[in-house]
PDB file of C-alpha atoms in Angstrom:
ATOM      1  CA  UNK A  84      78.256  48.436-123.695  1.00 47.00           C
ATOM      2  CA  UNK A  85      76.484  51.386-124.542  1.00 48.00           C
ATOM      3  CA  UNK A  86      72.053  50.444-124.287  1.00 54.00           C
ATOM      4  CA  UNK A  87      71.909  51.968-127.723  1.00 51.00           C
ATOM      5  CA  UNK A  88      73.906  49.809-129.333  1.00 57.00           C
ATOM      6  CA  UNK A  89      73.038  46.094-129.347  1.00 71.00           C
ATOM      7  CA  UNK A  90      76.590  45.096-131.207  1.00 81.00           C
ATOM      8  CA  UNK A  91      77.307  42.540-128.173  1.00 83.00           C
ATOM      9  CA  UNK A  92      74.291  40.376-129.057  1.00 85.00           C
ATOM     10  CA  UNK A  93      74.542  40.719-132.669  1.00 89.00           C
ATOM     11  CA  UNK A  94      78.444  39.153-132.746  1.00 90.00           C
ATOM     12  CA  UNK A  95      77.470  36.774-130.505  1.00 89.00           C
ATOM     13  CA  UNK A  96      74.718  35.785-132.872  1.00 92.00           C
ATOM     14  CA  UNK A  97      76.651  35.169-135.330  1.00 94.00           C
ATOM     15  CA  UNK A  98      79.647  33.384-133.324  1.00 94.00           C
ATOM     16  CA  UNK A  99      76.488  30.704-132.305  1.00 93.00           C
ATOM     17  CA  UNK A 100      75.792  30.450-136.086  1.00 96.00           C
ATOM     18  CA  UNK A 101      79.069  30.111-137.457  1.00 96.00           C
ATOM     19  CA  UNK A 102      80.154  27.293-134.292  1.00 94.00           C
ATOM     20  CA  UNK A 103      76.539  25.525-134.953  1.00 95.00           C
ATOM     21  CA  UNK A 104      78.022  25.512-138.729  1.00 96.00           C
ATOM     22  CA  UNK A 105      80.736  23.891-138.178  1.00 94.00           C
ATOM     23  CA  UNK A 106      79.663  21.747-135.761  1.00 92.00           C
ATOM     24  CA  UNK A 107      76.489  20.593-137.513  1.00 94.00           C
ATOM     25  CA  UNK A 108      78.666  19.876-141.088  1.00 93.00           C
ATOM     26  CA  UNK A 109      81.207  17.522-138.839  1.00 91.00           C
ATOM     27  CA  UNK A 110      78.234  15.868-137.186  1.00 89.00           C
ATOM     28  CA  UNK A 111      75.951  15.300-140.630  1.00 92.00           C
ATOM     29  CA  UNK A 112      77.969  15.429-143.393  1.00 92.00           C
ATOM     30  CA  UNK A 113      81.860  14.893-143.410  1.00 88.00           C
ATOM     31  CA  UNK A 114      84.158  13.812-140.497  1.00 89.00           C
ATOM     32  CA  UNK A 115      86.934  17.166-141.458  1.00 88.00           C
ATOM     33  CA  UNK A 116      86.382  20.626-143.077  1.00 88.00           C
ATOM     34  CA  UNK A 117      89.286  20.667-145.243  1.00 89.00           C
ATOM     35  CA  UNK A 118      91.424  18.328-142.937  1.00 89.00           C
ATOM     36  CA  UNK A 119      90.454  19.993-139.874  1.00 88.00           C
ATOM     37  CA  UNK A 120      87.865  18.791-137.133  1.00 89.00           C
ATOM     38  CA  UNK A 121      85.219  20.517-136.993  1.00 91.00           C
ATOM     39  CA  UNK A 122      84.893  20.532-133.279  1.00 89.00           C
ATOM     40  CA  UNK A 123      87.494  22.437-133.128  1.00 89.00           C
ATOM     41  CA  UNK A 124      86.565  24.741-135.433  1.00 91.00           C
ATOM     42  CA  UNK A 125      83.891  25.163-133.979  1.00 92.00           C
ATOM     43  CA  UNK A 126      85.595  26.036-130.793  1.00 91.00           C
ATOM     44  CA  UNK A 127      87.524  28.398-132.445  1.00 91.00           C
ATOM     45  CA  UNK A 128      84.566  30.185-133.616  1.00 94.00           C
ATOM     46  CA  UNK A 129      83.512  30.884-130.093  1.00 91.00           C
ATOM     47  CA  UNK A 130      86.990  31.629-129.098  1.00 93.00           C
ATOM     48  CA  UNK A 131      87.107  34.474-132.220  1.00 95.00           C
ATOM     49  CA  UNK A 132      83.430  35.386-130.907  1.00 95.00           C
ATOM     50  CA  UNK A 133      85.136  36.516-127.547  1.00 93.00           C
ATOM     51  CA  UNK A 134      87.950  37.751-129.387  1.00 95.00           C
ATOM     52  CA  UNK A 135      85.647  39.939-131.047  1.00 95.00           C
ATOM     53  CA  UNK A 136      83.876  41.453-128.010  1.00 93.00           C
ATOM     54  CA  UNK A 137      86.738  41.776-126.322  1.00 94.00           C
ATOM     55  CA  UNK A 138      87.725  44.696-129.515  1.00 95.00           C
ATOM     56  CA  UNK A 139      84.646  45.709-129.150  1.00 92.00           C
ATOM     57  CA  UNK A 140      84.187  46.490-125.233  1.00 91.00           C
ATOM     58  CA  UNK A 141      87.928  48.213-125.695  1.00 93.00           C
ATOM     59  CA  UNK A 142      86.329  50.666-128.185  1.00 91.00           C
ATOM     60  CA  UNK A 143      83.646  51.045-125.765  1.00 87.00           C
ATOM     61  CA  UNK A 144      85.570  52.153-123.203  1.00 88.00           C
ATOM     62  CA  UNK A 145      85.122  48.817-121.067  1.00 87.00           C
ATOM     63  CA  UNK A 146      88.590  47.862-120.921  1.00 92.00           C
ATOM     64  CA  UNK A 147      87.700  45.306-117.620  1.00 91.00           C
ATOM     65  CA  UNK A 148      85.215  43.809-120.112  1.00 89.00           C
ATOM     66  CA  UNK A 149      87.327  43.884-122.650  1.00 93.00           C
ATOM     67  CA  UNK A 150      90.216  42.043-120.505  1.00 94.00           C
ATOM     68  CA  UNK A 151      87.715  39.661-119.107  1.00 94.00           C
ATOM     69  CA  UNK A 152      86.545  38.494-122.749  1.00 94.00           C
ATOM     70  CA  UNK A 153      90.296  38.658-124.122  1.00 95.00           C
ATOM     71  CA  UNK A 154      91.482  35.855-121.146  1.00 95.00           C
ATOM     72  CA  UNK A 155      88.061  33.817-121.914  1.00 93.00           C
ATOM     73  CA  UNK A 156      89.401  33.827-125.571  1.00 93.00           C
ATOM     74  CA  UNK A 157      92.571  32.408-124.720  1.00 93.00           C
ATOM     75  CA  UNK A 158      91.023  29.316-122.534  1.00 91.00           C
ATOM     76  CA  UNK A 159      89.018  28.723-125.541  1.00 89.00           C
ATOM     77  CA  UNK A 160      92.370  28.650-127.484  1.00 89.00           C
ATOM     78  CA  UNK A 161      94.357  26.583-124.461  1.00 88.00           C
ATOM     79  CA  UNK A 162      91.033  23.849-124.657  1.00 85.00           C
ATOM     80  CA  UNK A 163      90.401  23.597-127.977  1.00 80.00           C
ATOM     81  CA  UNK A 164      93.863  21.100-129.004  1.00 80.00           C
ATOM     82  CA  UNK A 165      94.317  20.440-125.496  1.00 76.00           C
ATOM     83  CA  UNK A 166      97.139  17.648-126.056  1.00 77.00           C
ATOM     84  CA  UNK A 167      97.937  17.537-122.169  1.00 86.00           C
ATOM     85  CA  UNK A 168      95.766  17.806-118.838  1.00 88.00           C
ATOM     86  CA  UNK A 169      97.554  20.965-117.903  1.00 89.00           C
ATOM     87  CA  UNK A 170      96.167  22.559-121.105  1.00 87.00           C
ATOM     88  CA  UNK A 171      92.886  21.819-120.245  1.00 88.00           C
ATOM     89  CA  UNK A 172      92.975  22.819-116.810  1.00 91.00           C
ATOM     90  CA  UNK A 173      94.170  26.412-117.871  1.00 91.00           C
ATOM     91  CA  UNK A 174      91.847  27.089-120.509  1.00 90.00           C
ATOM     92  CA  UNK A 175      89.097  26.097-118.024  1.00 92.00           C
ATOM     93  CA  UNK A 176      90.472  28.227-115.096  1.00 94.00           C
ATOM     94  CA  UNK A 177      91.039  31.108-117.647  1.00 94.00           C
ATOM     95  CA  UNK A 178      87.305  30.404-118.507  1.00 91.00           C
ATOM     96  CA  UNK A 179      85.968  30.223-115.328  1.00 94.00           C
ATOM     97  CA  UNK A 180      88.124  33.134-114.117  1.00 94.00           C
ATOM     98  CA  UNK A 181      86.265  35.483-117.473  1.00 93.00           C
ATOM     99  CA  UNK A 182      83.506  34.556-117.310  1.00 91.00           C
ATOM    100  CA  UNK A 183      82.817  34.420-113.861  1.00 94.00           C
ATOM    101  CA  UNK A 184      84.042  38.477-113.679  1.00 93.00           C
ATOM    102  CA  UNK A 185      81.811  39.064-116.928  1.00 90.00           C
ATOM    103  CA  UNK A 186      78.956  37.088-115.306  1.00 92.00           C
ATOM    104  CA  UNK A 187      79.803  38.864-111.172  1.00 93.00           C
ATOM    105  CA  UNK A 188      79.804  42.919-113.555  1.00 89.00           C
ATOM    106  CA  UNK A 189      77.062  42.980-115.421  1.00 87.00           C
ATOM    107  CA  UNK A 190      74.192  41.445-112.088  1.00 92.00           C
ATOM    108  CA  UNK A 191      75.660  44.071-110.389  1.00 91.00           C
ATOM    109  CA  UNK A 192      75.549  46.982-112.917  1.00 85.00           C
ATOM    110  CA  UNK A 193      71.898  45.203-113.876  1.00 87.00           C
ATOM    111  CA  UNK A 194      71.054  45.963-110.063  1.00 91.00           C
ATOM    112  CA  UNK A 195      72.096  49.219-110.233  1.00 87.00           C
ATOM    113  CA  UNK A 196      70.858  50.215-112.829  1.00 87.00           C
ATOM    114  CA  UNK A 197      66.786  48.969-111.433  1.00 88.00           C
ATOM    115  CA  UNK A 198      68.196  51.120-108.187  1.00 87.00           C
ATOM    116  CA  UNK A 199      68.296  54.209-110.165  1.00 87.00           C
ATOM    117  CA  UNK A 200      65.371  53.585-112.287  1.00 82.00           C
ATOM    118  CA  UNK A 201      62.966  52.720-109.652  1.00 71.00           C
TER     119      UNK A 201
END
């Protein structure tokens, strides 16, 4: 994303607040959020966090980003009401798989960018 343009930290922000939310209100005050578990709300959260970047790094211009937050979306989907084994070992590879591309990009275009600056 552009250096300008801080959007990236600000949605994850409020992703972290929102999942905390939910989280925090299953933990301390009722076991469901209007029949719902909150855990997995709270997963969701995340999962519409990545979601959200994902739009975002497409308008950007970073459509490998934007992929690579997309398929960590969906593992957060596939884990969330894991009901089988299988479930949960494809949201975690589709995790892994994200954010280790996300995670491999941006120490290399970090690196870079100290090349050219110095």
């Amino acid at each position: 994303m552009d250096e300008t343009v801080d959007v990236q930290g600000t949605a994850i922000g409020v992703g972290t607040i929102v999942a905390l939310a939910f989280f925090a209100y299953g933990r301390y005050i009722d076991e469901t959020i209007l029949g719902l578990d909150p855990t997995m709300l709270a997963i969701g959260a995340f999962a519409a966090t990545f979601a959200a970047i994902a739009v975002l790094h497409g308008a950007y211009g970073r459509r490998d980003f934007a992929v690579a937050h997309a398929v960590a979306a969906v593992g957060l989907v596939l884990v969330a009401p894991a009901a089988s084994a299988l479930q949960v070992l494809g949201g975690y590879l589709l995790l892994v798989g994200g954010g280790a591309y996300i995670a491999l990009v941006t120490i290399r275009t970090r690196r870079a960018e100290r090349e050219v600056a110095g």
